[in-house]
């Protein structure tokens, strides 16, 4: 099967959607030179500066202009460069884009995609490394996508561009060079439909974005010890696939949620609470979560590593749950 990188998959998805629909355009800082990570490389040559629009450094202005354009019928793709920078534009996203459809009784919609690269990446320190997906999952009116594979980055970005509601699209920076199977078709993905990344019968591990690969690495280690860990990649946090998680938990009786974001008030807490409320009679062990401690991420590689959720930590926690 042909392979493709995570970054190229996103670029192809955007280019195909721009060819399909003339109302799709992109706006953000550094787009004229291909984007800060190269996600838009070559697109300005094909689509011109009017549709690959280079913006001055003002995240609030970029987001506000895109919200207005979306309300007038365009389908903008907003590039925020780092999820940390998007905080300058949260009012336009949370108080305007997310609420317009409801507050105007459905007379207007805001079909826009907000691309927010997340996660720790090459000692980028406290202001360039955060994973803030739980913040957006908390806001009614927003869809939150967190693709973990190249094929999903392709399919989910297409789905995001075609969605009639605002989508916060969070790509992990460490995944840009990741190679994986190319998409089998040009069909858009489906929000709220999880992927079984690895099958197992002893333990359910739920994860998303780059942490899915950490969970799979741990599952490989556990398999060599005779422990079958099923890894579920949620793909999107809102909506999230409760049915897939609960069906797996029904079989295994053990649930471990793994994410890179801070554990305190992270989305893992929502999953754990939902499972406890609904599946408590099926549990063989207490539900566990693994996430970062509630501290800023350091520039020092050694200190940065201290807050990472590793495959070794996932495997250790899984063994403890099996022994319970």
XYZ file of C-alpha atoms in Angstrom:
324
model
C 0.000 0.000 0.000
C 1.200 3.522 -0.764
C 2.290 5.665 2.160
C 2.005 9.355 2.922
C 3.209 11.647 5.690
C 0.868 13.312 8.162
C 1.760 16.796 6.920
C 1.367 15.889 3.253
C -1.985 14.254 3.951
C -3.295 17.509 5.393
C -1.899 19.504 2.488
C -3.537 17.191 -0.050
C -6.872 17.336 1.737
C -6.894 21.135 1.729
C -5.817 21.352 -1.915
C -8.511 18.909 -3.031
C -11.201 20.753 -1.117
C -10.074 24.075 -2.587
C -10.281 22.600 -6.093
C -13.724 21.165 -5.337
C -15.214 24.279 -3.754
C -14.184 27.838 -4.720
C -15.555 29.117 -1.404
C -12.785 27.339 0.536
C -9.780 29.549 1.327
C -7.065 29.731 3.972
C -5.849 32.641 6.075
C -3.079 32.974 8.622
C 0.441 34.069 9.364
C 3.270 32.709 7.196
C 0.965 31.066 4.655
C 2.694 32.898 1.798
C 5.891 31.005 2.560
C 4.118 27.689 3.051
C 3.195 27.892 6.712
C 5.449 27.773 9.732
C 5.718 23.970 9.439
C 5.322 23.743 5.641
C 1.684 22.599 5.773
C 0.773 25.007 2.938
C 3.888 24.557 0.807
C 3.165 25.187 -2.866
C -0.505 26.024 -2.380
C -0.113 29.742 -3.050
C 1.383 28.885 -6.443
C -1.764 26.971 -7.411
C -4.465 29.018 -5.743
C -2.957 32.498 -5.541
C -2.629 34.946 -2.686
C -6.356 35.665 -2.564
C -7.125 32.085 -1.441
C -3.896 31.332 0.454
C -3.990 34.602 2.317
C -0.989 35.809 4.299
C -2.103 37.784 7.343
C -0.286 40.175 9.679
C 0.463 39.065 13.226
C -2.942 39.498 14.821
C -4.685 36.255 15.738
C -7.832 38.058 16.887
C -8.092 39.906 13.561
C -7.523 36.687 11.581
C -10.154 34.795 13.528
C -12.651 37.658 13.486
C -12.322 38.140 9.731
C -12.778 34.413 9.163
C -15.889 34.286 11.371
C -17.436 37.117 9.359
C -16.513 35.457 6.066
C -18.013 32.159 7.201
C -21.253 33.871 8.224
C -21.430 35.326 4.712
C -21.133 31.875 3.112
C -17.399 31.275 2.632
C -15.575 28.288 4.161
C -12.346 29.690 5.637
C -9.530 27.569 7.020
C -7.810 29.546 9.764
C -4.180 28.797 10.600
C -3.182 29.704 14.173
C 0.402 28.263 13.924
C 0.403 27.091 17.581
C -2.629 26.353 19.751
C -0.993 28.573 22.358
C -1.274 31.584 20.007
C -4.951 30.929 19.361
C -5.682 32.089 22.898
C -5.430 35.672 21.574
C -8.492 34.904 19.444
C -10.605 32.858 21.839
C -13.367 35.480 22.124
C -14.049 35.397 18.376
C -14.049 31.596 18.405
C -15.899 30.874 21.645
C -18.248 33.851 21.963
C -18.982 34.411 18.276
C -18.318 31.387 16.059
C -19.499 28.748 18.513
C -22.716 30.574 19.459
C -23.900 32.323 16.296
C -26.012 29.439 14.959
C -27.859 29.100 18.275
C -28.246 32.798 19.044
C -29.599 33.639 15.577
C -32.036 30.731 15.566
C -30.238 28.893 12.793
C -30.424 31.829 10.379
C -26.651 31.793 10.088
C -23.930 29.190 10.466
C -20.171 29.467 10.822
C -18.580 26.792 8.596
C -14.927 27.350 9.406
C -11.896 25.259 10.371
C -9.411 26.499 12.964
C -6.137 24.597 12.666
C -4.273 24.613 15.968
C -1.032 22.575 16.103
C -0.621 21.146 19.605
C 1.846 19.314 21.790
C 5.452 19.141 22.874
C 7.929 19.549 20.022
C 11.706 20.031 20.102
C 12.010 21.980 23.356
C 9.452 24.627 22.427
C 8.809 25.441 26.093
C 5.764 26.648 27.979
C 4.216 28.974 25.370
C 4.548 26.675 22.335
C 3.862 23.178 23.669
C 0.421 23.057 25.195
C -2.382 20.610 24.415
C -5.590 22.525 25.112
C -8.157 20.283 23.475
C -10.225 19.959 26.656
C -10.861 23.723 26.673
C -12.676 23.547 23.335
C -14.485 20.286 24.063
C -16.077 22.223 26.941
C -17.677 24.797 24.613
C -21.110 24.051 23.077
C -21.110 24.683 19.348
C -17.567 23.538 18.608
C -16.448 20.286 16.998
C -13.000 19.151 18.173
C -10.899 16.888 15.928
C -7.615 15.259 16.991
C -6.358 12.995 14.161
C -3.514 10.580 14.960
C -2.627 9.106 11.556
C -1.911 10.498 8.081
C -5.047 8.879 6.656
C -7.164 10.417 9.388
C -5.528 13.808 8.999
C -6.605 13.690 5.357
C -10.127 12.419 5.923
C -10.889 14.467 9.033
C -9.658 17.733 7.506
C -11.947 17.147 4.557
C -14.807 16.516 6.965
C -13.921 19.663 8.890
C -13.939 21.815 5.766
C -17.330 20.442 4.720
C -18.861 20.801 8.198
C -21.443 23.540 8.688
C -20.265 24.297 12.238
C -16.871 25.568 13.469
C -14.246 22.841 13.859
C -11.148 23.167 16.040
C -8.681 20.952 14.201
C -5.737 19.994 16.417
C -2.701 18.423 14.726
C 0.209 17.299 16.899
C 3.464 18.903 15.798
C 5.463 15.725 16.387
C 3.269 13.910 13.877
C 4.163 16.067 10.846
C 6.830 13.602 9.542
C 4.890 10.468 10.512
C 4.452 8.080 7.585
C 1.414 5.844 7.310
C -0.957 4.206 4.881
C -2.347 6.586 2.297
C -6.128 7.130 2.356
C -8.038 4.411 0.524
C -10.483 6.929 -0.932
C -11.070 10.663 -1.123
C -14.130 10.435 1.133
C -14.304 12.722 4.184
C -14.090 11.204 7.653
C -16.869 11.000 10.222
C -16.731 12.869 13.523
C -17.555 10.774 16.566
C -16.468 7.442 15.079
C -13.449 5.942 16.842
C -10.808 3.631 15.355
C -9.647 0.416 16.987
C -5.894 0.867 16.666
C -5.155 -2.486 18.279
C -7.397 -5.265 19.534
C -7.202 -6.843 22.991
C -9.392 -8.478 25.629
C -7.808 -7.623 28.998
C -7.730 -3.819 29.096
C -9.140 -0.858 27.143
C -6.798 2.074 26.520
C -8.510 5.194 25.147
C -6.360 7.883 23.599
C -6.081 10.439 20.779
C -3.566 12.396 18.730
C 0.127 11.543 19.295
C -0.610 9.671 22.519
C -2.277 6.935 20.447
C 1.172 5.870 19.251
C 2.481 5.823 22.820
C -0.445 3.618 23.806
C 0.185 1.265 20.880
C 3.855 0.968 21.834
C 2.825 0.058 25.376
C 0.289 -2.454 24.048
C 3.052 -4.123 22.052
C 5.108 -4.530 25.228
C 2.112 -5.841 27.146
C 1.291 -8.347 24.422
C 4.724 -9.927 24.859
C 3.771 -10.461 28.518
C 0.452 -12.063 27.637
C -1.695 -8.986 28.365
C -4.103 -7.993 25.611
C -4.629 -4.222 25.555
C -7.210 -2.801 23.169
C -6.244 0.702 21.996
C -9.038 3.030 20.893
C -8.176 6.151 18.915
C -11.070 8.563 19.441
C -10.249 10.728 16.380
C -12.568 13.479 17.659
C -13.292 14.588 21.217
C -16.579 16.261 20.409
C -18.423 14.330 19.413
C -16.676 11.340 20.982
C -17.532 7.697 20.378
C -19.042 6.574 23.672
C -20.476 3.423 22.081
C -17.065 2.161 20.940
C -15.485 2.835 24.325
C -18.317 1.258 26.281
C -18.452 -1.806 24.000
C -14.729 -2.400 24.542
C -15.022 -1.802 28.285
C -17.909 -4.257 28.441
C -15.499 -6.963 27.245
C -12.333 -5.982 29.120
C -13.694 -4.513 32.371
C -10.682 -2.205 32.677
C -10.302 1.363 31.336
C -7.146 3.448 31.094
C -7.267 6.895 29.428
C -3.967 8.246 28.087
C -3.344 11.793 26.847
C -0.479 14.278 26.617
C -2.447 17.205 28.061
C -2.463 18.050 31.751
C -4.409 15.360 33.600
C -6.238 17.818 35.878
C -9.578 18.633 34.197
C -8.360 17.000 31.001
C -10.762 15.280 28.633
C -9.744 11.970 30.178
C -11.774 13.017 33.213
C -14.905 13.283 31.053
C -14.350 9.804 29.641
C -13.641 8.333 33.084
C -16.740 9.938 34.611
C -18.970 8.835 31.734
C -17.698 5.266 31.981
C -18.063 5.205 35.754
C -21.652 6.475 35.555
C -22.662 4.030 32.838
C -20.433 0.963 33.153
C -19.646 0.682 36.867
C -21.185 -2.794 37.106
C -18.782 -4.083 34.449
C -15.593 -2.727 35.998
C -12.989 -5.188 37.272
C -10.600 -2.446 38.447
C -10.758 1.304 39.150
C -10.581 3.503 36.040
C -7.155 5.132 35.648
C -5.903 8.207 33.762
C -2.421 9.186 32.602
C -1.653 12.779 31.616
C 0.893 15.494 32.298
C 1.304 17.033 35.759
C -0.179 20.518 36.185
C 3.022 22.482 35.584
C 4.334 24.615 32.670
C 6.350 22.674 30.081
C 10.073 23.378 30.348
C 12.546 24.337 27.641
C 15.088 21.899 29.088
C 14.815 18.537 27.267
C 15.376 16.700 30.534
C 12.592 18.552 32.328
C 10.369 18.320 29.256
C 10.741 14.539 29.373
C 9.633 14.535 33.004
C 6.102 15.583 32.010
C 5.741 13.204 29.075
C 3.449 10.204 29.293
C 5.681 7.370 28.131
C 4.959 3.878 26.869
C 6.736 2.520 29.936
C 4.370 4.449 32.227
C 1.337 3.214 30.290
C 2.541 -0.394 30.489
C 3.286 -0.064 34.216
C -0.192 1.300 34.931
C -1.784 -1.429 32.830
C 0.046 -4.135 34.796
C -1.179 -2.588 38.051
C -4.743 -2.628 36.774
C -4.507 -6.263 35.709
C -3.122 -7.176 39.140
C -5.936 -5.362 40.977
